[in-house]
Coordinates of C-alpha atoms in Angstrom, one line a residue:
X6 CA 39.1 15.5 -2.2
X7 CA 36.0 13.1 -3.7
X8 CA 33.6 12.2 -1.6
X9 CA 30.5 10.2 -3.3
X10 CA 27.0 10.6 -0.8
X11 CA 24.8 7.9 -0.4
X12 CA 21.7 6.9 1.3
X13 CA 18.1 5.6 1.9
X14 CA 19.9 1.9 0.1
X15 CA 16.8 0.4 2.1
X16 CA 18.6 -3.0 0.8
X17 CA 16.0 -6.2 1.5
X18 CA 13.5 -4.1 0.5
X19 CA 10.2 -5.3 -1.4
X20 CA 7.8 -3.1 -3.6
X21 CA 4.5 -4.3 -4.2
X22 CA 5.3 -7.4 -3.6
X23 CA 8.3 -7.8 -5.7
X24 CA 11.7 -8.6 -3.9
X25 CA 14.2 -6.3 -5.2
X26 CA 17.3 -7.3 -3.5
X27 CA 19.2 -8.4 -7.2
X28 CA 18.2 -4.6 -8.4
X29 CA 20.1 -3.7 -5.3
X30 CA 22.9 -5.6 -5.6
X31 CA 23.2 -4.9 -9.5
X32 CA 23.0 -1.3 -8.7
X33 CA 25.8 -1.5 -5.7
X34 CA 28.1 -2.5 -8.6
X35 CA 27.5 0.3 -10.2
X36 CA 28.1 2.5 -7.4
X37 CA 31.4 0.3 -7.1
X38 CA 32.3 1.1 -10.9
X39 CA 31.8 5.2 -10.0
X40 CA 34.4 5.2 -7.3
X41 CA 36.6 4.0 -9.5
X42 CA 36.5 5.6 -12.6
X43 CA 36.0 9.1 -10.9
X44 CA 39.2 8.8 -8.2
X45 CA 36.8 8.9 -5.0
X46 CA 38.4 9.2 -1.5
X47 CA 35.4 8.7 0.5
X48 CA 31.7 7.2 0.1
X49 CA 29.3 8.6 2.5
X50 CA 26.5 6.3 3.5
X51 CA 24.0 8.8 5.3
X52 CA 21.6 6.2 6.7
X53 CA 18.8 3.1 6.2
X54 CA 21.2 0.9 5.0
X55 CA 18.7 -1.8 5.3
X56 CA 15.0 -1.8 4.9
X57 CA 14.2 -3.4 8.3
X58 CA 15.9 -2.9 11.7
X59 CA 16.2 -6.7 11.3
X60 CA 17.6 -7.2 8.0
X61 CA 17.3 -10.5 6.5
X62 CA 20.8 -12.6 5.8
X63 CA 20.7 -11.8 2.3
X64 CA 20.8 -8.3 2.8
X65 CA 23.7 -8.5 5.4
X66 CA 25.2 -10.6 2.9
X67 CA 24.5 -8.1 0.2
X68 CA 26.0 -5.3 2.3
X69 CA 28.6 -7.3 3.1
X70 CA 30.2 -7.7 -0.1
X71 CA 29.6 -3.9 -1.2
X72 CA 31.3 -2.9 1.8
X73 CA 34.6 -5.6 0.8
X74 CA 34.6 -4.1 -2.8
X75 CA 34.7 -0.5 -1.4
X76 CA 37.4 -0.7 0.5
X77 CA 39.5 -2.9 -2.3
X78 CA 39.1 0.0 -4.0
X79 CA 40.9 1.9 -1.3
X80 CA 38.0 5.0 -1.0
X81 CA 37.7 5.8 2.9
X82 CA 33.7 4.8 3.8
X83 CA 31.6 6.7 6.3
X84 CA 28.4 5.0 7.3
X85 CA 25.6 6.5 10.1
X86 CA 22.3 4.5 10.9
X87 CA 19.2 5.9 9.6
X88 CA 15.5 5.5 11.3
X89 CA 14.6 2.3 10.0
X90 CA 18.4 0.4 10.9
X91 CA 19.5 -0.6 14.4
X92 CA 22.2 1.2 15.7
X93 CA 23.6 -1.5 17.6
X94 CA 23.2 -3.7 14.4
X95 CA 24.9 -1.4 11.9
X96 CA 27.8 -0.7 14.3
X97 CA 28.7 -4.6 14.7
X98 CA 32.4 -5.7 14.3
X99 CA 32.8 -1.5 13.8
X100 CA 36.6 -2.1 15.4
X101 CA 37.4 -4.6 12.9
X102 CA 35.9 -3.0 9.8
X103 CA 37.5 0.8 11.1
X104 CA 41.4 -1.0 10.3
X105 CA 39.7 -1.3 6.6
X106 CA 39.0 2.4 6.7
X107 CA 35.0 1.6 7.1
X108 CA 34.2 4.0 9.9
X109 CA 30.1 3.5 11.4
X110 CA 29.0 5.7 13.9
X111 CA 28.2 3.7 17.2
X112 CA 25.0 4.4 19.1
X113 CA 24.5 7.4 20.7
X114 CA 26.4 8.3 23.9
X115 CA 26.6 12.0 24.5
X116 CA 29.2 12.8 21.8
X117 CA 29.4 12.7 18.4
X118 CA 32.6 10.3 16.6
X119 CA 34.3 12.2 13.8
X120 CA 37.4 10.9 10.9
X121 CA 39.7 12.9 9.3
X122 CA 41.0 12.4 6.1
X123 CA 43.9 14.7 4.6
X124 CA 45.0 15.7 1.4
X125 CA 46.7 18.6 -0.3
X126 CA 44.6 21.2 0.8
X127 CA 44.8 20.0 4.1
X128 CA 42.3 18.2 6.4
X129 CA 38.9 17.4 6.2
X130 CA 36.7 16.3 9.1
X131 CA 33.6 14.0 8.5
X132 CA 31.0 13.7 11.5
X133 CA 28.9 11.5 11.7
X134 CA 25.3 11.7 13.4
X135 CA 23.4 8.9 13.9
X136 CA 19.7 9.0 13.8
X137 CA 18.7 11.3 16.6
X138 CA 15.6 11.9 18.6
X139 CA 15.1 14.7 21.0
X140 CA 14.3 11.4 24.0
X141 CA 18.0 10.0 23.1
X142 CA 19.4 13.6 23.6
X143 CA 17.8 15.1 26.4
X144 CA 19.2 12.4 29.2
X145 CA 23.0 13.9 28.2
X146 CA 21.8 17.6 28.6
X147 CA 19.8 16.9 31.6
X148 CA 20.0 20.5 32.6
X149 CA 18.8 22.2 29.3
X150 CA 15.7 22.3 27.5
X151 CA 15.1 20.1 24.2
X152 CA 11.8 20.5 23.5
X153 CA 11.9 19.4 19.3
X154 CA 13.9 17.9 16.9
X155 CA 15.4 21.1 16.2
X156 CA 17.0 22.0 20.0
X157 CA 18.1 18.5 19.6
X158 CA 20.3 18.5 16.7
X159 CA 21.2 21.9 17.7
X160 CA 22.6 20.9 20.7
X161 CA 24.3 18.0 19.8
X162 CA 26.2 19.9 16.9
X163 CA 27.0 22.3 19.3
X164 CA 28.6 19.7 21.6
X165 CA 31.2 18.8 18.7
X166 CA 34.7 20.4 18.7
X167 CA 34.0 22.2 15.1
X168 CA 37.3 23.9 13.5
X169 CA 35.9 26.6 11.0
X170 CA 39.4 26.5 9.9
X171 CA 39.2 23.0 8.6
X172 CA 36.4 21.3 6.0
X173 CA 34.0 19.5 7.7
X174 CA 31.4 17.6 6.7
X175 CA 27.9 16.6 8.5
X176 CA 26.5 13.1 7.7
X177 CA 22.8 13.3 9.3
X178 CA 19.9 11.1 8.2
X179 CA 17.1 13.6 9.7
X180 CA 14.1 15.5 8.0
X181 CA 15.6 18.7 7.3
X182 CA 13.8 21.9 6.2
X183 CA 14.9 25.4 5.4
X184 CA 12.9 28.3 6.7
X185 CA 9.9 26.2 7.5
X186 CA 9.9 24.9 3.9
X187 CA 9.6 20.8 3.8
X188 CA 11.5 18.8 0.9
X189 CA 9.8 16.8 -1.6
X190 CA 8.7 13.7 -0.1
X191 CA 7.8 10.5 -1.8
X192 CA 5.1 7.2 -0.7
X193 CA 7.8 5.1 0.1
X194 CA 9.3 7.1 2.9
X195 CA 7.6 6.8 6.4
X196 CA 5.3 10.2 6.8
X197 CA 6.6 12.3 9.8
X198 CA 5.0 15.6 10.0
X199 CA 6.5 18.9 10.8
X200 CA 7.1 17.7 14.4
X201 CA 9.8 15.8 13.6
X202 CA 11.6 18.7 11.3
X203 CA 15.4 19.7 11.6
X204 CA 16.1 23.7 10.4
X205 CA 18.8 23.4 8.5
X206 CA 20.6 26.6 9.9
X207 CA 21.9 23.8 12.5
X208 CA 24.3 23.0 10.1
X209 CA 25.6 26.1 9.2
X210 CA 29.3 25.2 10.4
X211 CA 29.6 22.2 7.8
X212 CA 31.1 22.9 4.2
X213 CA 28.9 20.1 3.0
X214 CA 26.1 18.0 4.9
X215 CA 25.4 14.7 3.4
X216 CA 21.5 13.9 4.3
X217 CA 19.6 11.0 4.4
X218 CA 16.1 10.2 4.7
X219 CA 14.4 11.7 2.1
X220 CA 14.0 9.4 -1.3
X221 CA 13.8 12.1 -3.9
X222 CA 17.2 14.2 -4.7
X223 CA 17.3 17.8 -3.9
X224 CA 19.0 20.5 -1.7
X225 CA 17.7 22.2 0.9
X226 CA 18.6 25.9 1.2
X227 CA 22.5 26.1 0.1
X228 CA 23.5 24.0 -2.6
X229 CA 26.2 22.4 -0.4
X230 CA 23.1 20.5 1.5
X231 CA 21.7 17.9 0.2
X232 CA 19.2 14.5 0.0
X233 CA 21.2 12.5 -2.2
X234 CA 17.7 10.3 -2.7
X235 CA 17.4 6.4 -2.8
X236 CA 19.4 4.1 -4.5
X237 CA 16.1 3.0 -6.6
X238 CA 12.4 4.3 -7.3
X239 CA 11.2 2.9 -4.2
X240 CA 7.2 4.0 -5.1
X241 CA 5.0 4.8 -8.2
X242 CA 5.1 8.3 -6.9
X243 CA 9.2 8.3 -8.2
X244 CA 8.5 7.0 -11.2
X245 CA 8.9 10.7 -13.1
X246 CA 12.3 11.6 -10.8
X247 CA 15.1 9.6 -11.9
X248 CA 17.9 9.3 -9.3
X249 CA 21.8 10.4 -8.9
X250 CA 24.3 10.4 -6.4
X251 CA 26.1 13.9 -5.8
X252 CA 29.9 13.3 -6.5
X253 CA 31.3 16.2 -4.5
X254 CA 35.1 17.7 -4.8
X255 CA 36.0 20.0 -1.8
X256 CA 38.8 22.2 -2.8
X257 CA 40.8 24.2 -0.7
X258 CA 38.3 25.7 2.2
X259 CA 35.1 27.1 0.8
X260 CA 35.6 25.4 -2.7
X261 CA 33.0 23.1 -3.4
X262 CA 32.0 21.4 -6.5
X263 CA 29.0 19.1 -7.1
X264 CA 28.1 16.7 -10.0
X265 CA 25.2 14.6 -10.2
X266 CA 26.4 11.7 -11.0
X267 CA 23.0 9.7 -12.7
X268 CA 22.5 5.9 -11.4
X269 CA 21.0 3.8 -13.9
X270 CA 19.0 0.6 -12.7
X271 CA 18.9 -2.5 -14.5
X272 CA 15.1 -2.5 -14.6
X273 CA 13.2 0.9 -14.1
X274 CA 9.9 1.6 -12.5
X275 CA 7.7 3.5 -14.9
X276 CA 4.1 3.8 -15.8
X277 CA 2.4 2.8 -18.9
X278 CA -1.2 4.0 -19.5
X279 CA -3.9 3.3 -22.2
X280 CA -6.7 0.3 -23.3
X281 CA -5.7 -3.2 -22.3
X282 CA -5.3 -3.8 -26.5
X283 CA -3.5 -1.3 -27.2
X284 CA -0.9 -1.5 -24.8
X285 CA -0.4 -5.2 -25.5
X286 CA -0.6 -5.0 -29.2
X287 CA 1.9 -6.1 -31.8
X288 CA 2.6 -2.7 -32.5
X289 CA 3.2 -1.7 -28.9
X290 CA 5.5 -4.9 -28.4
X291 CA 7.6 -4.7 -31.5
X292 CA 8.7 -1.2 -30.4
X293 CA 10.0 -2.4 -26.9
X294 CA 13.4 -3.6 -26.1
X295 CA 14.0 -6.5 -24.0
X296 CA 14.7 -4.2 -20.8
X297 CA 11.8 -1.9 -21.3
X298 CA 9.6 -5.0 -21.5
X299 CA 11.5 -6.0 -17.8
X300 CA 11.0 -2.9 -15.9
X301 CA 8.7 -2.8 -12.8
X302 CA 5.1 -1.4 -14.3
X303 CA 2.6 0.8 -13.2
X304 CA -0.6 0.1 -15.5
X305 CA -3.2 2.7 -15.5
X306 CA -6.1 1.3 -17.4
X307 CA -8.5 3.8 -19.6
X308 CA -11.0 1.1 -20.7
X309 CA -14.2 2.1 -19.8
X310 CA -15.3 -1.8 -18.9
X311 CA -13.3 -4.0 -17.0
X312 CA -10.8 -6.4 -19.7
X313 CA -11.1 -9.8 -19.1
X314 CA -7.8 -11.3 -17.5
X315 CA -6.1 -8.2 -18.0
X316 CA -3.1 -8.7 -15.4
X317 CA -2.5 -12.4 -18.0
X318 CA -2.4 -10.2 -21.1
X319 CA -0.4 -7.9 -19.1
X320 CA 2.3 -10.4 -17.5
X321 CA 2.7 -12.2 -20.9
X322 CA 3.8 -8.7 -22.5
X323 CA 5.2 -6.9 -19.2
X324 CA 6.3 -9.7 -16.9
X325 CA 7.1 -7.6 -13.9
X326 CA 3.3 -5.5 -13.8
X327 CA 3.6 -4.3 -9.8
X328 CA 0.2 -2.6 -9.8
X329 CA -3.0 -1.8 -12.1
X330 CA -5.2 1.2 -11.6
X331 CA -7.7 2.4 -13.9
X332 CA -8.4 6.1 -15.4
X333 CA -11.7 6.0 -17.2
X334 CA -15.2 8.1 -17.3
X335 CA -16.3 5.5 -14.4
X336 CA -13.4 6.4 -12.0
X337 CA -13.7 9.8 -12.6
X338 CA -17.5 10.0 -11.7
X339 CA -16.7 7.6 -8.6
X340 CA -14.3 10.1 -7.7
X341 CA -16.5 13.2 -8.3
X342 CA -19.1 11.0 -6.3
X343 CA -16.7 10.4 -3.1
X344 CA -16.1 14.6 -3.2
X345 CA -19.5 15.0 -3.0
X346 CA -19.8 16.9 -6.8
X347 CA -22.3 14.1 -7.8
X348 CA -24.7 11.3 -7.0
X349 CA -23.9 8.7 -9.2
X350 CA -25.6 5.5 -8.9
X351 CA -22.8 3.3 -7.4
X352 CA -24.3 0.0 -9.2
X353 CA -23.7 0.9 -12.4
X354 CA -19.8 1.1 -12.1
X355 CA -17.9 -1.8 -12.8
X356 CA -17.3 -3.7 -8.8
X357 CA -12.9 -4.5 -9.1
X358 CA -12.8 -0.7 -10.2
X359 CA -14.8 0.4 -7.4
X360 CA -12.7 -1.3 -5.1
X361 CA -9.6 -0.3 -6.9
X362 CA -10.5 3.4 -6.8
X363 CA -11.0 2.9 -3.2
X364 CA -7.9 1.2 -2.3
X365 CA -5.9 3.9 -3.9
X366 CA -7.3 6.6 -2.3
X367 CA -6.6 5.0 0.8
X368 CA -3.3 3.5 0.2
X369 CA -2.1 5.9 -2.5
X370 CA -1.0 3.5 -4.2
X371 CA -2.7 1.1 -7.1
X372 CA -3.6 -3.0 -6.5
X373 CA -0.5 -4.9 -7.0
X374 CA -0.6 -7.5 -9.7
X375 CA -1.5 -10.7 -6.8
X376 CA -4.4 -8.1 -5.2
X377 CA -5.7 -7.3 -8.6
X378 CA -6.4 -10.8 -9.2
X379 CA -7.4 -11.4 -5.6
X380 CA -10.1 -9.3 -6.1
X381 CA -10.9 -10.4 -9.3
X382 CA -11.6 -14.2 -8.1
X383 CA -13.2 -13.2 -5.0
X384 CA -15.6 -11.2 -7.2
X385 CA -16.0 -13.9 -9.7
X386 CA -16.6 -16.6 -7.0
X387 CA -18.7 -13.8 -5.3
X388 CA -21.1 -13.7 -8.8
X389 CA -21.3 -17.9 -8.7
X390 CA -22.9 -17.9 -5.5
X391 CA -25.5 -16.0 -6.4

């Protein structure tokens, strides 16, 4: 059996500005194409479908149609709300989309719903958890104590009906760690501290546990648990991880097999870094392709003074610029200056990289292309009144 996991699609989402519900729906596609080339019985959706509990209608709409073309492919789907959906929302017309093999798990009543699929190695069960807090779980157990995250899932899990005789799969969207040790996290995900952590010894009954939650693809422990990451580089800080979905075939019991199977966006999210002049030069531009020249941008300036209309040159080169940061002798001795390793004179560094060296440090993230030149008029508007 082929299952292909999922999750974190955060569809409706907007980075820096930028909508980047096309990418999404370009990239759905893909996912569509995969399930059938590759024979999959089963997608796996492990949570945040959407980017807001309230999704807007084009993301429904969005949703809607990748959830028609999977099941006109006939692959089974499996879909659990993640902390940023609405339970109650996801599980809408859930009795009308189950009799197209779309199975959502409801909200949260005490028991967890499960699906079986069979083929000829014989059945395999797929659970699915819904986001879970230890406040939604305690008021079933009233008699036991939950006092984390941890107790929580623990109990719950053992609440389910688990043959070891069968496969079964977990679909969980928590933040799971392995002997204390946290995954790699990303800026785009919502920061949650070790309070909120899941061991992931609670799963120890599944043959594979499809997570969701975490942006950036990796196991955690056993090879047979895994983030399957976002459907797109969600932050600057992905820019260097590029993302896959783990296509995996569960043999006869205990046989497991797992491919990563890449997913290529239509326009990346990369950084580019060097002088304003060179990095809009002839030179540079003749040696880009079309796409290259359409991904979402990260700039990271090394000019020592601040280019005149830089984010202009920029746009007319890379049209899609999401942020501009700058890297230079100046920044480094604001840094140095911030850390206490020097006094430097303030008013002798250049005012829009001041305040973009600040806004980093407090946002981690650089000025989009619209607060870049923001700042820039305010500044220049700032110098006229003087």
């Amino acid at each position: 059996m082929r299952l292909l996991h999922l999750s974190d699609l955060h569809i409706g989402k907007q980075v820096n500005e930028f909508p980047l519900l096309e990418d999404q729906s370009r990239m759905l596609e893909s996912v569509i194409g995969i399930i059938e080339q590759r024979n999959v019985d089963a997608l796996v959706v492990a949570g945040d479908v959407y980017d807001r509990s309230a999704p807007s209608a084009d993301a429904v709409a969005c949703f809607d149609r990748f959830l028609s073309a999977v099941a006109e492919t006939g692959a089974a789907c499996f879909i659990v709300p993640g902390n940023h959906d609405s339970a109650e929302r996801i599980a809408y017309a859930a009795g009308l989309l189950e009799k197209n093999d779309v199975h959502i798990s409801p909200v949260y009543n005490g028991s967890i719903v499960s699906r079986t699929l069979t083929d000829e190695h014989g059945e395999t069960v797929f659970w699915l958890f819904p986001f879970l807090k230890p406040a939604l779980v305690r008021p079933f157990f009233p008699d036991e104590d939950i006092p984390d995250y941890t107790a929580a899932m623990r109990r719950v899990v053992e609440s389910c009906d688990i043959d070891p005789a069968r496969r079964n799969v977990a679909i969980a969207h928590q933040f799971v760690t392995c002997a204390g040790r946290e995954p790699d996290r990303s800026d785009s995900e919502l920061s949650l501290g070790g309070l909120d952590n899941v061991d992931a010894s609670v799963f120890d009954a599944f043959d594979y546990v499809a997570l969701g939650h975490i942006h950036r693809p990796q196991r955690i422990g056993r090879d047979t648990v895994r983030y399957s990451g976002s459907l797109l580089k969600y932050s600057a800080s992905e820019i260097r991880y590029p993302k896959s979905a783990p296509l995996v075939t569960l043999g006869a019991k205990g046989e497991v097999d797992i491919e990563l199977v890449p997913l290529i966006p239509a326009r990346d999210m990369r950084q580019i870094k060097g002088p304003l002049k060179q990095l809009v030069s002839e030179e540079t531009v003749a040696g880009l392709s079309k796409s290259e020249r359409d991904d979402y941008i990260h700039v990271v300036l090394t000019d020592e003074f601040q280019p005149i209309d830089a984010l202009s040159a920029l746009r007319a080169v890379y049209p899609n610029v999401m942020s501009i940061s700058f890297d230079n002798a100046r920044a480094t001795a604001t840094e140095a200056a911030e850390c206490g390793a020097i006094a430097e004179d303030v008013d002798h560094l250049d005012p829009i990289e001041l305040f973009a060296r600040f806004y980093h440090e407090q946002n981690g993230a650089g000025l989009t292309a619209s607060q870049y030149e923001t700042v820039r008029e305010a500044l220049e508007e700032s110098e006229e009144d003087r």
